[in-house]
Amino acid sequence: MASEFKKKMFWRAVVAEFLAMSLFIFISIGSALGFSFPVVGNKTSTRSQDNVKVSLAFGLSIATMAQSVGHISGAHLNPAVTLGLLLSCQISILKAIMYIIAQCLGAVVATAILSGVTSSLPNNLLGLNSLSEGINAGQGLGIEIIATFQLVLCVLATTDRRRNDVSGSAPLAIGLSVALGHLLAIDYTGCGINPARSFGSALIANNFENHWIFWVGPIIGGASAALIYDFILAPRSSDLTDRMKVWTSGQVEEYDLEGDDMNSRVEMKPK
C-alpha cells in the first residue's frame, strides 16, 4: 500500500474523483432545484418537478464526467460503485478509501456552493433524499438496493476488460443506467443510489432523518451486484492470492499517463 500511496497517478486519480464529483453534484442537484424557481410571465407560478429532466441531468452528467476522467480514475463518482469494484478486486483497499473520502468531500463542497446559489429559495433542502408519503423504511431500503444493484451491475459489465463485444460507449451506458435508477426511485426515495450524494445534502441541510437508508441500501445493492457478477454471471479465474495482491497493491495493468506508449488507445476502465 505504501508504494501505491507514493505514486503521482494515485493522487491524480483521487483529485479527479473530487473534481468530477463536485461538478456532477452541482449540475445534477442544481437541475432538481431549478423547478422551485417561479416562472415569471403574465403571472407567477411554481412548476412541478419534471422527473425526466432530473433523471436525464443525473445520467448525462455522470456520462460526461466518466468520459472526462474515466482514463484517470475510472470515474467511480459513487461509494457504492467503488465498493463494487473493490469486491471485484479491481482496486486496492487504500484507493477505495481515498476515493470514498474524495467523493464525499466533492459532494459536500458542491452542495455548499448550491446552497449559496439557491439561498433565496424557501424551505430549500438542497436535494435531500427522503421517503415519500406512504413509503416506510423497509420499502425505501428495497428501492435503493434494487436501483443501485442495476447500476453497479452495468458498471461491472460495461467495463469488464475480458469483453470484446461492447461496441458502444461505456460512459453513456452507465449514464443511462443512472438515469434509469432515477426514473424508478425519485417518486419513492428521491433516489439516492449514491451515499456521497445523499451525505452532501444531509450535511449541508443538517437533516439526517432516515439517512442510514441511503448508505445501507446502496452498499447492499453494490456488494450484491459485484458478488453475483464475479462468482455467478461471469466468474473470474483469479485465485485468492491474486485478489489479495490487488487489494494491497492495486492493479498491475493500469493506464499510466506518464508511460512510454502514449499512442495506445485510452479506454474507460476502473483503476
Short mmCIF file of C-alpha atoms in Angstrom, two decimals:
data_model
loop_
_atom_site.label_atom_id
_atom_site.label_comp_id
_atom_site.label_asym_id
_atom_site.label_seq_id
_atom_site.Cartn_x
_atom_site.Cartn_y
_atom_site.Cartn_z
CA MET A 1 0.00 0.00 0.00
CA ALA A 2 2.84 2.38 0.78
CA SER A 3 4.22 2.16 -2.76
CA GLU A 4 0.84 2.99 -4.28
CA PHE A 5 0.48 5.93 -1.89
CA LYS A 6 3.67 7.49 -3.32
CA LYS A 7 2.59 7.37 -6.97
CA LYS A 8 1.59 10.61 -8.70
CA MET A 9 -1.07 8.76 -10.67
CA PHE A 10 -2.71 7.67 -7.42
CA TRP A 11 -3.17 11.27 -6.26
CA ARG A 12 -4.23 12.43 -9.71
CA ALA A 13 -6.96 9.82 -9.59
CA VAL A 14 -8.12 10.96 -6.14
CA VAL A 15 -8.19 14.62 -7.26
CA ALA A 16 -10.08 13.60 -10.42
CA GLU A 17 -12.72 11.88 -8.29
CA PHE A 18 -13.11 15.02 -6.15
CA LEU A 19 -13.39 17.43 -9.09
CA ALA A 20 -15.68 15.22 -11.17
CA MET A 21 -17.91 14.54 -8.15
CA SER A 22 -18.17 18.27 -7.42
CA LEU A 23 -19.25 19.02 -11.00
CA PHE A 24 -21.64 16.07 -11.09
CA ILE A 25 -23.40 17.11 -7.87
CA PHE A 26 -23.61 20.78 -8.81
CA ILE A 27 -25.13 20.04 -12.22
CA SER A 28 -27.48 17.23 -11.22
CA ILE A 29 -28.86 18.60 -7.95
CA GLY A 30 -28.89 22.08 -9.45
CA SER A 31 -31.26 20.81 -12.13
CA ALA A 32 -33.52 19.32 -9.45
CA LEU A 33 -33.64 22.60 -7.51
CA GLY A 34 -34.35 24.64 -10.62
CA PHE A 35 -38.02 23.68 -10.72
CA SER A 36 -38.62 25.59 -7.49
CA PHE A 37 -37.90 28.97 -9.05
CA PRO A 38 -41.14 30.71 -10.10
CA VAL A 39 -41.93 31.26 -13.76
CA VAL A 40 -42.31 34.96 -14.49
CA GLY A 41 -44.82 35.75 -17.24
CA ASN A 42 -48.34 37.04 -17.18
CA LYS A 43 -48.43 35.60 -13.70
CA THR A 44 -46.07 33.99 -11.25
CA SER A 45 -46.50 30.27 -10.73
CA THR A 46 -44.45 27.37 -9.47
CA ARG A 47 -43.83 24.43 -11.76
CA SER A 48 -43.96 20.84 -10.63
CA GLN A 49 -40.72 18.88 -10.82
CA ASP A 50 -40.03 17.12 -14.10
CA ASN A 51 -38.69 13.69 -13.16
CA VAL A 52 -37.49 13.02 -16.72
CA LYS A 53 -35.48 16.25 -16.74
CA VAL A 54 -33.85 15.46 -13.40
CA SER A 55 -33.15 11.84 -14.36
CA LEU A 56 -31.51 12.90 -17.61
CA ALA A 57 -29.45 15.54 -15.80
CA PHE A 58 -28.09 12.93 -13.39
CA GLY A 59 -27.46 10.41 -16.17
CA LEU A 60 -25.89 12.80 -18.68
CA SER A 61 -23.69 14.45 -16.06
CA ILE A 62 -22.36 11.04 -14.99
CA ALA A 63 -21.73 10.10 -18.63
CA THR A 64 -19.93 13.39 -19.25
CA MET A 65 -17.74 13.11 -16.15
CA ALA A 66 -16.98 9.45 -16.92
CA GLN A 67 -15.82 10.42 -20.39
CA SER A 68 -13.75 13.27 -18.92
CA VAL A 69 -11.89 11.49 -16.12
CA GLY A 70 -12.54 7.80 -16.77
CA HIS A 71 -9.00 7.29 -18.06
CA ILE A 72 -7.56 8.90 -14.91
CA SER A 73 -9.58 7.48 -12.03
CA GLY A 74 -12.14 5.15 -13.58
CA ALA A 75 -14.79 7.78 -12.75
CA HIS A 76 -16.50 5.90 -9.93
CA LEU A 77 -18.23 9.01 -8.51
CA ASN A 78 -20.18 6.81 -6.13
CA PRO A 79 -19.07 4.90 -2.99
CA ALA A 80 -21.36 2.02 -3.98
CA VAL A 81 -19.54 1.69 -7.31
CA THR A 82 -16.18 1.92 -5.55
CA LEU A 83 -17.23 -0.83 -3.14
CA GLY A 84 -18.41 -3.00 -6.03
CA LEU A 85 -15.09 -2.61 -7.84
CA LEU A 86 -13.21 -3.28 -4.60
CA LEU A 87 -15.09 -6.55 -4.07
CA SER A 88 -14.46 -7.34 -7.74
CA CYS A 89 -10.73 -6.92 -7.00
CA GLN A 90 -10.17 -4.11 -9.46
CA ILE A 91 -8.84 -1.51 -7.00
CA SER A 92 -6.87 -1.59 -3.76
CA ILE A 93 -8.35 -1.04 -0.31
CA LEU A 94 -6.32 2.17 0.09
CA LYS A 95 -7.58 3.60 -3.20
CA ALA A 96 -11.17 2.68 -2.33
CA ILE A 97 -10.93 4.53 0.99
CA MET A 98 -9.38 7.61 -0.60
CA TYR A 99 -11.94 7.60 -3.42
CA ILE A 100 -14.86 7.48 -0.98
CA ILE A 101 -13.38 10.35 1.06
CA ALA A 102 -12.85 12.40 -2.13
CA GLN A 103 -16.39 11.65 -3.33
CA CYS A 104 -17.94 12.73 -0.03
CA LEU A 105 -15.85 15.91 0.08
CA GLY A 106 -16.77 16.73 -3.51
CA ALA A 107 -20.47 16.28 -2.75
CA VAL A 108 -20.26 18.50 0.35
CA VAL A 109 -18.38 21.27 -1.49
CA ALA A 110 -20.78 21.25 -4.47
CA THR A 111 -23.86 21.22 -2.24
CA ALA A 112 -22.45 24.09 -0.16
CA ILE A 113 -21.96 26.15 -3.35
CA LEU A 114 -25.51 25.32 -4.43
CA SER A 115 -26.72 26.44 -1.02
CA GLY A 116 -25.33 29.88 -1.75
CA VAL A 117 -26.65 29.97 -5.32
CA THR A 118 -30.18 28.99 -4.25
CA SER A 119 -30.25 30.90 -0.95
CA SER A 120 -33.44 32.73 -1.99
CA LEU A 121 -35.46 29.52 -2.19
CA PRO A 122 -37.87 28.98 0.72
CA ASN A 123 -37.55 25.65 2.56
CA ASN A 124 -34.53 24.72 0.46
CA LEU A 125 -33.45 21.18 1.35
CA LEU A 126 -30.75 21.02 -1.34
CA GLY A 127 -31.88 17.78 -2.92
CA LEU A 128 -32.21 15.97 0.41
CA ASN A 129 -33.24 12.34 -0.02
CA SER A 130 -36.31 11.40 1.99
CA LEU A 131 -39.05 8.80 1.97
CA SER A 132 -42.25 9.74 0.17
CA GLU A 133 -45.56 9.68 1.98
CA GLY A 134 -46.76 6.10 2.32
CA ILE A 135 -43.29 4.60 1.92
CA ASN A 136 -41.78 3.04 5.05
CA ALA A 137 -38.10 2.48 5.80
CA GLY A 138 -38.11 -1.14 4.60
CA GLN A 139 -39.74 -0.27 1.30
CA GLY A 140 -37.37 2.63 0.75
CA LEU A 141 -34.41 0.38 1.52
CA GLY A 142 -35.63 -2.15 -1.05
CA ILE A 143 -35.94 0.54 -3.74
CA GLU A 144 -32.40 1.76 -3.03
CA ILE A 145 -31.00 -1.77 -3.15
CA ILE A 146 -32.61 -2.60 -6.49
CA ALA A 147 -31.77 0.74 -8.15
CA THR A 148 -28.14 0.54 -7.03
CA PHE A 149 -27.87 -3.14 -7.99
CA GLN A 150 -28.69 -2.43 -11.63
CA LEU A 151 -26.24 0.49 -11.71
CA VAL A 152 -23.25 -1.41 -10.31
CA LEU A 153 -24.06 -4.44 -12.45
CA CYS A 154 -23.99 -2.16 -15.51
CA VAL A 155 -20.65 -0.65 -14.44
CA LEU A 156 -19.07 -4.06 -13.94
CA ALA A 157 -20.39 -5.45 -17.21
CA THR A 158 -19.55 -2.48 -19.45
CA THR A 159 -16.02 -2.03 -18.06
CA ASP A 160 -15.15 -5.74 -17.98
CA ARG A 161 -11.77 -6.00 -19.74
CA ARG A 162 -12.48 -9.58 -20.76
CA ARG A 163 -15.26 -8.49 -23.11
CA ASN A 164 -14.71 -7.64 -26.77
CA ASP A 165 -18.38 -7.33 -27.74
CA VAL A 166 -19.03 -3.88 -26.24
CA SER A 167 -19.22 -1.67 -29.32
CA GLY A 168 -20.98 1.32 -27.79
CA SER A 169 -19.91 3.93 -25.26
CA ALA A 170 -19.35 2.64 -21.71
CA PRO A 171 -19.79 6.12 -20.15
CA LEU A 172 -23.09 6.58 -21.97
CA ALA A 173 -24.33 3.14 -20.92
CA ILE A 174 -23.51 3.90 -17.29
CA GLY A 175 -25.14 7.33 -17.56
CA LEU A 176 -28.31 5.74 -18.91
CA SER A 177 -28.24 3.28 -16.01
CA VAL A 178 -28.08 6.21 -13.57
CA ALA A 179 -31.00 7.87 -15.37
CA LEU A 180 -32.94 4.60 -15.24
CA GLY A 181 -32.41 4.34 -11.50
CA HIS A 182 -33.73 7.87 -11.02
CA LEU A 183 -36.78 7.23 -13.18
CA LEU A 184 -37.57 4.35 -10.84
CA ALA A 185 -36.69 5.77 -7.44
CA ILE A 186 -37.35 9.53 -7.46
CA ASP A 187 -41.01 9.14 -6.53
CA TYR A 188 -40.20 6.75 -3.66
CA THR A 189 -36.98 7.96 -2.02
CA GLY A 190 -35.81 10.90 -4.11
CA CYS A 191 -33.29 8.37 -5.50
CA GLY A 192 -30.10 8.13 -3.53
CA ILE A 193 -28.17 5.18 -5.09
CA ASN A 194 -25.09 7.22 -4.19
CA PRO A 195 -24.19 7.59 -0.50
CA ALA A 196 -21.86 10.54 -1.13
CA ARG A 197 -24.58 12.47 -2.98
CA SER A 198 -27.02 11.82 -0.12
CA PHE A 199 -24.42 12.73 2.50
CA GLY A 200 -23.66 16.13 0.94
CA SER A 201 -27.30 17.20 1.02
CA ALA A 202 -27.90 15.81 4.51
CA LEU A 203 -24.84 17.56 5.95
CA ILE A 204 -25.45 20.99 4.43
CA ALA A 205 -29.21 20.83 5.14
CA ASN A 206 -28.44 19.43 8.62
CA ASN A 207 -31.11 16.76 8.29
CA PHE A 208 -30.14 13.11 8.79
CA GLU A 209 -33.62 11.62 9.15
CA ASN A 210 -33.60 8.09 7.69
CA HIS A 211 -30.15 8.85 6.30
CA TRP A 212 -28.95 5.32 7.06
CA ILE A 213 -31.19 4.01 4.25
CA PHE A 214 -29.12 5.89 1.68
CA TRP A 215 -25.92 4.22 2.85
CA VAL A 216 -27.13 0.73 3.70
CA GLY A 217 -29.28 0.34 0.55
CA PRO A 218 -26.56 1.28 -1.98
CA ILE A 219 -23.93 -0.71 -0.06
CA ILE A 220 -26.06 -3.87 -0.15
CA GLY A 221 -27.03 -3.30 -3.78
CA GLY A 222 -23.47 -2.60 -4.91
CA ALA A 223 -21.95 -5.50 -2.99
CA SER A 224 -24.62 -7.91 -4.25
CA ALA A 225 -24.05 -6.88 -7.87
CA ALA A 226 -20.28 -7.39 -7.55
CA LEU A 227 -20.57 -10.81 -5.93
CA ILE A 228 -23.23 -12.07 -8.34
CA TYR A 229 -21.36 -10.83 -11.41
CA ASP A 230 -17.96 -12.10 -10.27
CA PHE A 231 -18.99 -15.50 -8.96
CA ILE A 232 -22.15 -16.43 -10.91
CA LEU A 233 -22.65 -14.45 -14.13
CA ALA A 234 -19.03 -14.02 -15.24
CA PRO A 235 -16.70 -15.85 -12.83
CA ARG A 236 -13.09 -14.71 -12.75
CA SER A 237 -10.22 -17.18 -12.82
CA SER A 238 -8.02 -15.27 -10.34
CA ASP A 239 -7.31 -17.07 -7.09
CA LEU A 240 -7.24 -15.65 -3.57
CA THR A 241 -3.55 -14.75 -3.79
CA ASP A 242 -4.12 -12.62 -6.89
CA ARG A 243 -7.09 -10.94 -5.26
CA MET A 244 -5.13 -10.13 -2.12
CA LYS A 245 -2.35 -8.66 -4.25
CA VAL A 246 -4.80 -6.26 -5.91
CA TRP A 247 -6.35 -5.29 -2.57
CA THR A 248 -2.94 -4.43 -1.12
CA SER A 249 -1.03 -3.10 -4.15
CA GLY A 250 -3.62 -2.16 -6.77
CA GLN A 251 -3.96 -3.28 -10.38
CA VAL A 252 -0.70 -4.11 -12.11
CA GLU A 253 -2.04 -3.18 -15.56
CA GLU A 254 -3.15 0.40 -15.03
CA TYR A 255 -3.02 3.04 -17.74
CA ASP A 256 -0.19 5.42 -16.92
CA LEU A 257 -0.30 8.96 -18.32
CA GLU A 258 3.48 9.08 -17.99
CA GLY A 259 4.06 5.73 -19.65
CA ASP A 260 6.12 5.09 -22.76
CA ASP A 261 3.25 4.06 -25.01
CA MET A 262 1.39 7.35 -25.31
CA ASN A 263 -0.23 6.32 -28.59
CA SER A 264 -2.18 3.41 -27.12
CA ARG A 265 -5.96 3.71 -27.15
CA VAL A 266 -7.34 5.01 -23.85
CA GLU A 267 -10.37 3.15 -22.59
CA MET A 268 -12.60 3.96 -19.67
CA LYS A 269 -11.85 1.30 -17.11
CA PRO A 270 -11.85 1.05 -13.33
CA LYS A 271 -8.45 1.66 -11.85
#
